[in-house]
Amino acid sequence: QVQLVESGGGLVQAGDSLRLSCASSGRTLSSYAMGWFRQAPGKEREFVAAISRSGGNTFYADSVQGRFTISRDNAKNTVYLQMNSLKPEDTAVYYCAAKIALVVLTSARLYDYWGQGTQVTVSS
């Protein structure tokens, strides 16, 4: 069983940066493809970024490309989402997800394990 815990959310102003962390308690994450998703009030959960289990491949939603960076430290069982140049439309609850896989996964329905989420609020 993989238990994921997100942290690093908060209230920031437009243009600021935040770094989210997703840590695993229990099993190592080195066999897991990881993803970040977000859900704003009244909207469906949407893909943000994903990374392969080695960290060698990443993929981003168009809306965050060039502003967000996903990375991982398998020795620390942690995945990160560095968010720069934040916009009010980035406001959402951010979730990390995990699945044993070799490739990058962008669909939420493919992931097996989810964290509880961390709130990110960007004021204008």
mmCIF file of C-alpha atoms in Angstrom:
data_model
loop_
_atom_site.group_PDB
_atom_site.id
_atom_site.type_symbol
_atom_site.label_atom_id
_atom_site.label_comp_id
_atom_site.label_asym_id
_atom_site.label_seq_id
_atom_site.Cartn_x
_atom_site.Cartn_y
_atom_site.Cartn_z
ATOM 1 C CA GLN A 1 0.000 0.000 0.000
ATOM 2 C CA VAL A 2 1.275 3.419 -0.948
ATOM 3 C CA GLN A 3 0.223 6.355 1.198
ATOM 4 C CA LEU A 4 0.836 9.755 -0.323
ATOM 5 C CA VAL A 5 0.931 13.007 1.597
ATOM 6 C CA GLU A 6 1.029 16.367 -0.144
ATOM 7 C CA SER A 7 2.345 19.532 1.441
ATOM 8 C CA GLY A 8 3.459 23.014 0.488
ATOM 9 C CA GLY A 9 0.182 24.589 -0.504
ATOM 10 C CA GLY A 10 -0.890 28.008 0.661
ATOM 11 C CA LEU A 11 -2.159 31.467 -0.198
ATOM 12 C CA VAL A 12 0.062 33.493 -2.507
ATOM 13 C CA GLN A 13 -0.229 36.445 -4.836
ATOM 14 C CA ALA A 14 -0.207 36.306 -8.606
ATOM 15 C CA GLY A 15 3.351 35.993 -9.868
ATOM 16 C CA ASP A 16 4.609 34.223 -6.755
ATOM 17 C CA SER A 17 6.030 30.717 -6.543
ATOM 18 C CA LEU A 18 5.250 27.625 -4.498
ATOM 19 C CA ARG A 19 6.781 24.196 -4.292
ATOM 20 C CA LEU A 20 4.518 21.285 -3.552
ATOM 21 C CA SER A 21 5.854 18.044 -2.166
ATOM 22 C CA CYS A 22 4.359 14.570 -2.264
ATOM 23 C CA ALA A 23 5.929 12.117 0.128
ATOM 24 C CA SER A 24 5.312 8.422 0.427
ATOM 25 C CA SER A 25 5.068 6.605 3.701
ATOM 26 C CA GLY A 26 5.519 2.925 3.301
ATOM 27 C CA ARG A 27 6.679 1.651 -0.050
ATOM 28 C CA THR A 28 9.409 3.269 -2.079
ATOM 29 C CA LEU A 29 8.213 5.332 -5.017
ATOM 30 C CA SER A 30 11.011 4.290 -7.354
ATOM 31 C CA SER A 31 8.736 1.835 -9.195
ATOM 32 C CA TYR A 32 5.908 4.311 -9.579
ATOM 33 C CA ALA A 33 5.040 6.754 -12.278
ATOM 34 C CA MET A 34 3.811 9.900 -10.556
ATOM 35 C CA GLY A 35 1.437 12.665 -11.475
ATOM 36 C CA TRP A 36 0.025 15.914 -10.207
ATOM 37 C CA PHE A 37 -3.601 16.816 -10.779
ATOM 38 C CA ARG A 38 -5.750 19.676 -9.581
ATOM 39 C CA GLN A 39 -9.408 20.363 -8.995
ATOM 40 C CA ALA A 40 -10.969 23.782 -8.742
ATOM 41 C CA PRO A 41 -14.410 24.331 -7.187
ATOM 42 C CA GLY A 42 -17.152 23.240 -9.555
ATOM 43 C CA LYS A 43 -14.701 21.773 -12.046
ATOM 44 C CA GLU A 44 -13.474 18.312 -12.874
ATOM 45 C CA ARG A 45 -10.071 17.098 -11.784
ATOM 46 C CA GLU A 46 -7.503 17.955 -14.433
ATOM 47 C CA PHE A 47 -4.034 16.789 -15.296
ATOM 48 C CA VAL A 48 -1.145 19.101 -14.421
ATOM 49 C CA ALA A 49 2.132 17.218 -14.786
ATOM 50 C CA ALA A 50 3.562 13.711 -14.768
ATOM 51 C CA ILE A 51 6.948 12.087 -14.436
ATOM 52 C CA SER A 52 8.260 8.634 -15.218
ATOM 53 C CA ARG A 53 9.584 6.447 -12.465
ATOM 54 C CA SER A 54 13.192 7.225 -13.349
ATOM 55 C CA GLY A 55 12.508 10.927 -13.681
ATOM 56 C CA GLY A 56 13.816 10.899 -17.218
ATOM 57 C CA ASN A 57 10.517 11.758 -18.867
ATOM 58 C CA THR A 58 8.039 14.461 -17.955
ATOM 59 C CA PHE A 59 4.858 15.833 -19.460
ATOM 60 C CA TYR A 60 2.837 18.959 -18.736
ATOM 61 C CA ALA A 61 -0.570 20.363 -19.385
ATOM 62 C CA ASP A 62 -0.485 23.241 -21.842
ATOM 63 C CA SER A 63 -1.793 25.581 -19.162
ATOM 64 C CA VAL A 64 1.292 25.098 -16.967
ATOM 65 C CA GLN A 65 3.995 24.381 -19.544
ATOM 66 C CA GLY A 66 6.954 26.662 -18.951
ATOM 67 C CA ARG A 67 5.772 27.683 -15.480
ATOM 68 C CA PHE A 68 5.623 24.399 -13.535
ATOM 69 C CA THR A 69 8.320 21.785 -13.139
ATOM 70 C CA ILE A 70 7.802 18.261 -11.840
ATOM 71 C CA SER A 71 10.739 16.405 -10.359
ATOM 72 C CA ARG A 72 11.428 13.528 -8.028
ATOM 73 C CA ASP A 73 13.980 12.330 -5.529
ATOM 74 C CA ASN A 74 13.575 8.586 -5.258
ATOM 75 C CA ALA A 75 16.069 8.408 -2.413
ATOM 76 C CA LYS A 76 13.712 10.608 -0.398
ATOM 77 C CA ASN A 77 10.528 8.990 -1.726
ATOM 78 C CA THR A 78 9.325 12.436 -2.700
ATOM 79 C CA VAL A 79 7.941 14.079 -5.815
ATOM 80 C CA TYR A 80 7.874 17.840 -6.238
ATOM 81 C CA LEU A 81 5.929 20.364 -8.243
ATOM 82 C CA GLN A 82 7.671 23.702 -8.546
ATOM 83 C CA MET A 83 5.122 26.310 -9.524
ATOM 84 C CA ASN A 84 6.346 29.685 -10.762
ATOM 85 C CA SER A 85 4.508 32.723 -12.109
ATOM 86 C CA LEU A 86 1.317 31.595 -10.444
ATOM 87 C CA LYS A 87 -1.986 32.887 -11.749
ATOM 88 C CA PRO A 88 -5.401 33.136 -10.096
ATOM 89 C CA GLU A 89 -6.615 30.391 -12.428
ATOM 90 C CA ASP A 90 -4.093 28.029 -10.807
ATOM 91 C CA THR A 91 -6.216 28.108 -7.653
ATOM 92 C CA ALA A 92 -7.274 24.557 -6.841
ATOM 93 C CA VAL A 93 -6.691 21.592 -4.607
ATOM 94 C CA TYR A 94 -3.606 19.812 -5.894
ATOM 95 C CA TYR A 95 -3.314 16.048 -5.684
ATOM 96 C CA CYS A 96 -0.437 13.708 -6.334
ATOM 97 C CA ALA A 97 -1.013 10.229 -7.661
ATOM 98 C CA ALA A 98 1.014 7.060 -8.172
ATOM 99 C CA LYS A 99 0.920 3.935 -10.275
ATOM 100 C CA ILE A 100 3.458 1.213 -10.953
ATOM 101 C CA ALA A 101 4.362 1.919 -14.571
ATOM 102 C CA LEU A 102 7.286 2.441 -16.900
ATOM 103 C CA VAL A 103 5.851 5.392 -18.776
ATOM 104 C CA VAL A 104 4.433 8.824 -18.091
ATOM 105 C CA LEU A 105 0.699 8.717 -17.368
ATOM 106 C CA THR A 106 -1.580 11.672 -17.956
ATOM 107 C CA SER A 107 -5.022 10.200 -17.269
ATOM 108 C CA ALA A 108 -6.340 10.314 -13.723
ATOM 109 C CA ARG A 109 -8.252 7.063 -14.164
ATOM 110 C CA LEU A 110 -4.991 5.174 -14.687
ATOM 111 C CA TYR A 111 -3.573 5.990 -11.263
ATOM 112 C CA ASP A 112 -4.047 3.655 -8.308
ATOM 113 C CA TYR A 113 -3.049 5.778 -5.333
ATOM 114 C CA TRP A 114 -3.918 9.337 -4.403
ATOM 115 C CA GLY A 115 -3.005 11.794 -1.703
ATOM 116 C CA GLN A 116 -5.502 13.857 0.247
ATOM 117 C CA GLY A 117 -4.664 17.084 -1.583
ATOM 118 C CA THR A 118 -3.224 20.457 -0.676
ATOM 119 C CA GLN A 119 -4.935 23.775 -1.293
ATOM 120 C CA VAL A 120 -3.281 26.381 -3.486
ATOM 121 C CA THR A 121 -4.916 29.789 -3.623
ATOM 122 C CA VAL A 122 -3.568 32.543 -5.845
ATOM 123 C CA SER A 123 -4.931 36.032 -5.302
ATOM 124 C CA SER A 124 -4.922 38.670 -8.019
#
